[in-house]
Amino acid sequence: MFIGFDYGTANCSVAIMRDGHPQLLTMENNSALLPSMLCAPTREAVSEWLYRHHDVPATDEETQALLRRAIRYNREEILRLARKAYSLVWRRWRTILTIPRRSGLSNRQILFRRQRPETAAGRAV
């Protein structure tokens, strides 16, 4: 897979080689030009995105191997981020359950949690 970035001061564009000729890719709002602010977390993300969304072919063995590696890397990265997000959510819940005042709950919310729900609602069961 060959890709060319034209990173200008005001606009940039991306082209791929098709049939031996460069072809600009339509990026946003049916335009081949983007403001010169590109961001991608990894080069693997760019490779997979171009393959999936712009039909950039992976014809030779080397390109196919690079694409497979990019897809595998991206999948592992998604799993790593999901584990990290789960860990952050779990730590937050653990803090709320063990140290209610640090959770940002009001005194009334803390009191409600410590009582049986029926008692907190003013009803005897």
GROMACS .gro file of C-alpha atoms in nm:
model
  125
    1MET     CA    1   0.000   0.000   0.000
    2PHE     CA    2   0.145   0.335  -0.099
    3ILE     CA    3   0.000   0.655   0.038
    4GLY     CA    4   0.110   1.011  -0.001
    5PHE     CA    5   0.035   1.297   0.235
    6ASP     CA    6   0.048   1.653   0.108
    7TYR     CA    7   0.071   1.840   0.434
    8GLY     CA    8   0.041   2.207   0.345
    9THR     CA    9   0.025   2.511   0.569
   10ALA     CA   10  -0.348   2.565   0.519
   11ASN     CA   11  -0.480   2.241   0.369
   12CYS     CA   12  -0.366   1.886   0.325
   13SER     CA   13  -0.468   1.596   0.106
   14VAL     CA   14  -0.414   1.223   0.083
   15ALA     CA   15  -0.354   1.030  -0.237
   16ILE     CA   16  -0.313   0.664  -0.319
   17MET     CA   17  -0.168   0.498  -0.624
   18ARG     CA   18  -0.428   0.335  -0.850
   19ASP     CA   19  -0.327   0.192  -1.185
   20GLY     CA   20   0.005   0.369  -1.162
   21HIS     CA   21  -0.148   0.715  -1.109
   22PRO     CA   22  -0.203   0.912  -0.789
   23GLN     CA   23  -0.568   0.956  -0.695
   24LEU     CA   24  -0.679   1.207  -0.433
   25LEU     CA   25  -0.914   1.065  -0.171
   26THR     CA   26  -1.234   1.244  -0.082
   27MET     CA   27  -1.199   1.312   0.287
   28GLU     CA   28  -1.474   1.531   0.426
   29ASN     CA   29  -1.776   1.709   0.279
   30ASN     CA   30  -1.691   1.566  -0.066
   31SER     CA   31  -1.362   1.754  -0.070
   32ALA     CA   32  -1.011   1.619  -0.114
   33LEU     CA   33  -0.877   1.898   0.106
   34LEU     CA   34  -0.873   1.909   0.484
   35PRO     CA   35  -0.752   2.179   0.718
   36SER     CA   36  -0.391   2.102   0.807
   37MET     CA   37  -0.461   1.927   1.133
   38LEU     CA   38  -0.414   1.551   1.107
   39CYS     CA   39  -0.426   1.324   1.404
   40ALA     CA   40  -0.410   0.948   1.419
   41PRO     CA   41  -0.318   0.746   1.725
   42THR     CA   42  -0.100   0.506   1.522
   43ARG     CA   43   0.002   0.441   1.165
   44GLU     CA   44  -0.187   0.112   1.192
   45ALA     CA   45  -0.510   0.308   1.246
   46VAL     CA   46  -0.450   0.498   0.922
   47SER     CA   47  -0.378   0.181   0.723
   48GLU     CA   48  -0.691   0.001   0.839
   49TRP     CA   49  -0.909   0.312   0.795
   50LEU     CA   50  -0.796   0.361   0.436
   51TYR     CA   51  -0.856  -0.007   0.357
   52ARG     CA   52  -1.202  -0.017   0.516
   53HIS     CA   53  -1.337   0.323   0.414
   54HIS     CA   54  -1.163   0.410   0.087
   55ASP     CA   55  -1.122   0.070  -0.075
   56VAL     CA   56  -0.744   0.104  -0.083
   57PRO     CA   57  -0.642  -0.239  -0.213
   58ALA     CA   58  -0.398  -0.468  -0.037
   59THR     CA   59  -0.278  -0.650  -0.346
   60ASP     CA   60   0.074  -0.780  -0.290
   61GLU     CA   61   0.182  -1.014  -0.009
   62GLU     CA   62   0.381  -0.751   0.179
   63THR     CA   63   0.088  -0.507   0.182
   64GLN     CA   64  -0.152  -0.780   0.294
   65ALA     CA   65   0.084  -0.877   0.576
   66LEU     CA   66   0.111  -0.513   0.685
   67LEU     CA   67  -0.267  -0.475   0.678
   68ARG     CA   68  -0.320  -0.795   0.881
   69ARG     CA   69  -0.067  -0.669   1.135
   70ALA     CA   70  -0.246  -0.331   1.151
   71ILE     CA   71  -0.586  -0.495   1.206
   72ARG     CA   72  -0.444  -0.723   1.477
   73TYR     CA   73  -0.267  -0.429   1.645
   74ASN     CA   74  -0.585  -0.217   1.638
   75ARG     CA   75  -0.792  -0.501   1.784
   76GLU     CA   76  -0.540  -0.546   2.069
   77GLU     CA   77  -0.540  -0.170   2.129
   78ILE     CA   78  -0.920  -0.163   2.150
   79LEU     CA   79  -0.912  -0.447   2.404
   80ARG     CA   80  -0.642  -0.270   2.605
   81LEU     CA   81  -0.846   0.051   2.613
   82ALA     CA   82  -1.161  -0.141   2.708
   83ARG     CA   83  -0.980  -0.307   3.001
   84LYS     CA   84  -0.849   0.032   3.111
   85ALA     CA   85  -1.198   0.188   3.093
   86TYR     CA   86  -1.345  -0.104   3.289
   87SER     CA   87  -1.074  -0.063   3.552
   88LEU     CA   88  -1.146   0.309   3.587
   89VAL     CA   89  -1.521   0.247   3.624
   90TRP     CA   90  -1.463  -0.029   3.880
   91ARG     CA   91  -1.229   0.190   4.088
   92ARG     CA   92  -1.487   0.470   4.087
   93TRP     CA   93  -1.764   0.235   4.201
   94ARG     CA   94  -1.541   0.087   4.469
   95THR     CA   95  -1.469   0.438   4.601
   96ILE     CA   96  -1.839   0.523   4.604
   97LEU     CA   97  -1.923   0.204   4.792
   98THR     CA   98  -1.642   0.221   5.048
   99ILE     CA   99  -1.584   0.595   5.100
  100PRO     CA  100  -1.912   0.770   5.012
  101ARG     CA  101  -1.794   1.123   5.102
  102ARG     CA  102  -1.506   1.104   4.852
  103SER     CA  103  -1.754   1.012   4.580
  104GLY     CA  104  -1.914   1.356   4.571
  105LEU     CA  105  -2.248   1.229   4.701
  106SER     CA  106  -2.450   1.462   4.922
  107ASN     CA  107  -2.519   1.371   5.287
  108ARG     CA  108  -2.878   1.287   5.194
  109GLN     CA  109  -2.764   1.048   4.920
  110ILE     CA  110  -2.518   0.882   5.158
  111LEU     CA  111  -2.786   0.845   5.428
  112PHE     CA  112  -3.025   0.697   5.173
  113ARG     CA  113  -2.767   0.439   5.066
  114ARG     CA  114  -2.690   0.332   5.424
  115GLN     CA  115  -3.054   0.275   5.516
  116ARG     CA  116  -3.281   0.011   5.379
  117PRO     CA  117  -3.462   0.165   5.081
  118GLU     CA  118  -3.802   0.118   5.246
  119THR     CA  119  -3.692   0.305   5.562
  120ALA     CA  120  -3.526   0.583   5.365
  121ALA     CA  121  -3.845   0.632   5.169
  122GLY     CA  122  -4.037   0.676   5.497
  123ARG     CA  123  -4.223   0.347   5.480
  124ALA     CA  124  -4.211   0.062   5.723
  125VAL     CA  125  -4.216  -0.284   5.576
   0.00000   0.00000   0.00000
